[in-house]
Amino acid sequence: LALRRGVDYVMADGSRLEYNTNVAWTADVVNRATNSALKSSVAVEAELGLLAGEEDGLSVAEKHAKMTDPDIVADFVQRTKIDALAVTIGNVHGKYAREPNLDWARLDQIRNNAPEDLPLVLHGASGLPDNMLHRAISAGVCKFNVNTEVRAASRQAVKVASAADKDVLDIMKDSVDAMVP
């Protein structure tokens, strides 16, 4: 549906699937993206590894999370032909329950095993301190997902606007404005 609507970037999240099923499913998404009638260079991001935390109403317990295995990165990228790879190195969806502990050696191995020009992505970057963001950038991460911070800004704006007894349209505008840096 997204491809038919003309989007230029999709996230193919098969991270909950068994590896070979994830490969096949992701490759199919890439194939549909590159063969779409719109063919306006639709990029496909995929996730390898499973983040702990909550996203879109789904919850993954920390004990069920899986770090990205650097040894399968090259195979995954080669077989799927993805345009960007979201990695799991200790990052979590939602708020961090304790100080983030990212596996930098794993990220460096992933970078070394991935094609040099493949952008890496870090989901669950909300709340990461600047020094960690800079370290991730130095290892090739070029996209950070910060949905928790965006939603928190929106909720705070709604709370303040509601307390000021603003009209619903003004509340919505304040909420949108709060989500844009």
Tab-separated table of C-alpha atoms in Angstrom:
chain	number	residue	atom	x	y	z
A	1	LEU	CA	0.000	0.000	0.000
A	2	ALA	CA	2.751	2.478	0.922
A	3	LEU	CA	4.507	1.803	-2.367
A	4	ARG	CA	1.306	2.438	-4.316
A	5	ARG	CA	0.843	5.719	-2.441
A	6	GLY	CA	4.240	6.983	-3.614
A	7	VAL	CA	6.349	6.950	-0.473
A	8	ASP	CA	10.089	7.000	-1.072
A	9	TYR	CA	11.282	5.129	2.044
A	10	VAL	CA	9.847	2.067	3.802
A	11	MET	CA	10.841	0.153	6.909
A	12	ALA	CA	10.631	-3.614	6.431
A	13	ASP	CA	10.709	-4.976	9.977
A	14	GLY	CA	11.044	-8.744	9.849
A	15	SER	CA	13.098	-8.791	13.044
A	16	ARG	CA	10.538	-10.994	14.841
A	17	LEU	CA	10.896	-13.648	12.142
A	18	GLU	CA	13.345	-16.542	12.010
A	19	TYR	CA	16.472	-15.483	10.063
A	20	ASN	CA	15.793	-17.171	6.705
A	21	THR	CA	12.147	-16.122	6.819
A	22	ASN	CA	13.241	-12.549	7.560
A	23	VAL	CA	15.635	-12.689	4.581
A	24	ALA	CA	12.931	-13.964	2.212
A	25	TRP	CA	10.288	-11.540	3.468
A	26	THR	CA	12.642	-8.529	3.356
A	27	ALA	CA	13.930	-9.455	-0.107
A	28	ASP	CA	10.317	-9.599	-1.288
A	29	VAL	CA	9.672	-6.083	0.077
A	30	VAL	CA	12.811	-4.819	-1.694
A	31	ASN	CA	11.740	-6.546	-4.904
A	32	ARG	CA	8.293	-4.958	-4.740
A	33	ALA	CA	9.864	-1.561	-3.994
A	34	THR	CA	12.241	-1.746	-6.936
A	35	ASN	CA	9.587	-3.143	-9.279
A	36	SER	CA	6.870	-0.732	-8.268
A	37	ALA	CA	5.228	1.099	-11.132
A	38	LEU	CA	6.251	4.362	-9.454
A	39	LYS	CA	9.965	3.376	-9.375
A	40	SER	CA	10.860	6.725	-7.865
A	41	SER	CA	13.801	5.212	-5.992
A	42	VAL	CA	11.991	3.696	-3.030
A	43	ALA	CA	14.597	2.929	-0.364
A	44	VAL	CA	14.105	-0.009	1.995
A	45	GLU	CA	15.391	-0.124	5.562
A	46	ALA	CA	15.391	-3.467	7.372
A	47	GLU	CA	16.066	-4.484	10.952
A	48	LEU	CA	18.392	-7.280	11.990
A	49	GLY	CA	18.087	-8.075	15.679
A	50	LEU	CA	15.139	-7.470	17.992
A	51	LEU	CA	14.933	-4.458	20.285
A	52	ALA	CA	13.595	-4.660	23.803
A	53	GLY	CA	10.895	-2.194	24.834
A	54	GLU	CA	7.552	-1.034	23.486
A	55	GLU	CA	6.676	0.218	20.033
A	56	ASP	CA	3.283	0.668	18.413
A	57	GLY	CA	1.556	-1.263	21.211
A	58	LEU	CA	3.875	-4.271	20.924
A	59	SER	CA	6.172	-5.206	23.777
A	60	VAL	CA	9.424	-7.187	23.721
A	61	ALA	CA	10.845	-8.209	27.083
A	62	GLU	CA	14.562	-7.586	27.579
A	63	LYS	CA	15.184	-11.328	27.925
A	64	HIS	CA	13.694	-11.897	24.442
A	65	ALA	CA	15.622	-9.129	22.700
A	66	LYS	CA	18.337	-10.218	20.275
A	67	MET	CA	21.448	-8.256	19.409
A	68	THR	CA	22.417	-7.969	15.756
A	69	ASP	CA	24.848	-10.753	14.897
A	70	PRO	CA	27.751	-9.150	13.004
A	71	ASP	CA	28.563	-12.494	11.362
A	72	ILE	CA	25.304	-12.568	9.379
A	73	VAL	CA	25.195	-8.910	8.339
A	74	ALA	CA	27.004	-9.348	5.006
A	75	ASP	CA	24.805	-12.313	4.060
A	76	PHE	CA	21.614	-10.477	5.029
A	77	VAL	CA	22.520	-7.372	3.045
A	78	GLN	CA	23.667	-9.357	0.004
A	79	ARG	CA	20.553	-11.552	-0.064
A	80	THR	CA	18.025	-8.786	0.580
A	81	LYS	CA	19.596	-5.843	-1.297
A	82	ILE	CA	18.404	-3.394	1.387
A	83	ASP	CA	19.334	0.292	1.357
A	84	ALA	CA	19.791	0.781	5.120
A	85	LEU	CA	20.221	-1.524	8.119
A	86	ALA	CA	18.731	-0.931	11.571
A	87	VAL	CA	20.918	-2.605	14.187
A	88	THR	CA	20.437	-3.733	17.762
A	89	ILE	CA	23.421	-3.125	20.047
A	90	GLY	CA	21.681	-2.672	23.399
A	91	ASN	CA	19.366	0.135	22.274
A	92	VAL	CA	15.716	-0.136	23.333
A	93	HIS	CA	12.339	1.184	22.211
A	94	GLY	CA	10.823	3.568	24.707
A	95	LYS	CA	12.468	4.978	27.799
A	96	TYR	CA	15.666	3.456	29.131
A	97	ALA	CA	15.026	1.878	32.536
A	98	ARG	CA	18.689	2.433	33.443
A	99	GLU	CA	21.789	4.015	31.928
A	100	PRO	CA	22.083	2.865	28.296
A	101	ASN	CA	24.813	0.279	27.766
A	102	LEU	CA	25.520	0.021	24.052
A	103	ASP	CA	27.839	-2.646	22.659
A	104	TRP	CA	30.308	-0.508	20.696
A	105	ALA	CA	32.517	-3.470	19.738
A	106	ARG	CA	29.461	-5.116	18.160
A	107	LEU	CA	28.616	-1.916	16.257
A	108	ASP	CA	32.201	-1.719	14.963
A	109	GLN	CA	32.017	-5.360	13.818
A	110	ILE	CA	28.694	-4.695	12.086
A	111	ARG	CA	30.212	-1.690	10.306
A	112	ASN	CA	33.232	-3.769	9.246
A	113	ASN	CA	31.021	-6.581	7.906
A	114	ALA	CA	28.512	-4.369	6.108
A	115	PRO	CA	29.155	-2.758	2.743
A	116	GLU	CA	31.020	0.504	3.276
A	117	ASP	CA	28.271	2.581	1.675
A	118	LEU	CA	25.382	0.984	3.601
A	119	PRO	CA	23.802	3.441	6.055
A	120	LEU	CA	23.288	2.080	9.564
A	121	VAL	CA	20.256	3.036	11.642
A	122	LEU	CA	19.730	3.070	15.388
A	123	HIS	CA	16.141	2.641	16.574
A	124	GLY	CA	15.493	3.408	20.214
A	125	ALA	CA	17.776	6.444	20.305
A	126	SER	CA	15.468	8.527	22.512
A	127	GLY	CA	17.293	9.467	25.669
A	128	LEU	CA	20.771	8.546	24.467
A	129	PRO	CA	23.333	11.114	25.633
A	130	ASP	CA	25.183	13.186	23.047
A	131	ASN	CA	28.467	11.312	23.538
A	132	MET	CA	26.745	8.036	22.565
A	133	LEU	CA	25.121	9.628	19.531
A	134	HIS	CA	28.512	10.965	18.410
A	135	ARG	CA	30.118	7.553	18.960
A	136	ALA	CA	27.389	5.897	16.879
A	137	ILE	CA	27.864	8.452	14.103
A	138	SER	CA	31.584	7.708	14.034
A	139	ALA	CA	30.714	4.044	13.391
A	140	GLY	CA	28.458	4.847	10.443
A	141	VAL	CA	25.034	5.356	12.014
A	142	CYS	CA	23.339	8.085	9.995
A	143	LYS	CA	19.696	7.807	11.098
A	144	PHE	CA	18.375	7.805	14.648
A	145	ASN	CA	14.759	7.030	15.575
A	146	VAL	CA	13.596	9.140	18.518
A	147	ASN	CA	9.861	8.473	18.628
A	148	THR	CA	9.659	8.496	22.442
A	149	GLU	CA	11.024	12.056	22.637
A	150	VAL	CA	8.680	13.224	19.879
A	151	ARG	CA	5.640	11.730	21.584
A	152	ALA	CA	6.670	13.186	24.958
A	153	ALA	CA	6.940	16.669	23.431
A	154	SER	CA	3.492	16.272	21.880
A	155	ARG	CA	1.920	15.047	25.128
A	156	GLN	CA	3.457	17.947	27.082
A	157	ALA	CA	2.152	20.483	24.564
A	158	VAL	CA	-1.358	18.991	24.789
A	159	LYS	CA	-1.214	19.126	28.585
A	160	VAL	CA	-0.116	22.781	28.636
A	161	ALA	CA	-2.594	23.863	25.940
A	162	SER	CA	-5.452	22.002	27.640
A	163	ALA	CA	-4.634	23.611	30.987
A	164	ALA	CA	-4.759	26.996	29.220
A	165	ASP	CA	-8.274	26.068	28.020
A	166	LYS	CA	-7.338	26.384	24.353
A	167	ASP	CA	-9.636	25.322	21.535
A	168	VAL	CA	-9.096	21.782	20.230
A	169	LEU	CA	-7.648	23.054	16.923
A	170	ASP	CA	-5.129	25.206	18.797
A	171	ILE	CA	-4.253	22.231	21.001
A	172	MET	CA	-3.627	20.132	17.895
A	173	LYS	CA	-1.454	22.874	16.369
A	174	ASP	CA	0.589	23.205	19.569
A	175	SER	CA	1.039	19.438	19.626
A	176	VAL	CA	2.300	19.372	16.017
A	177	ASP	CA	4.561	22.373	16.581
A	178	ALA	CA	6.109	20.651	19.611
A	179	MET	CA	7.114	17.672	17.488
A	180	VAL	CA	9.059	19.766	14.974
A	181	PRO	CA	12.487	20.953	16.109
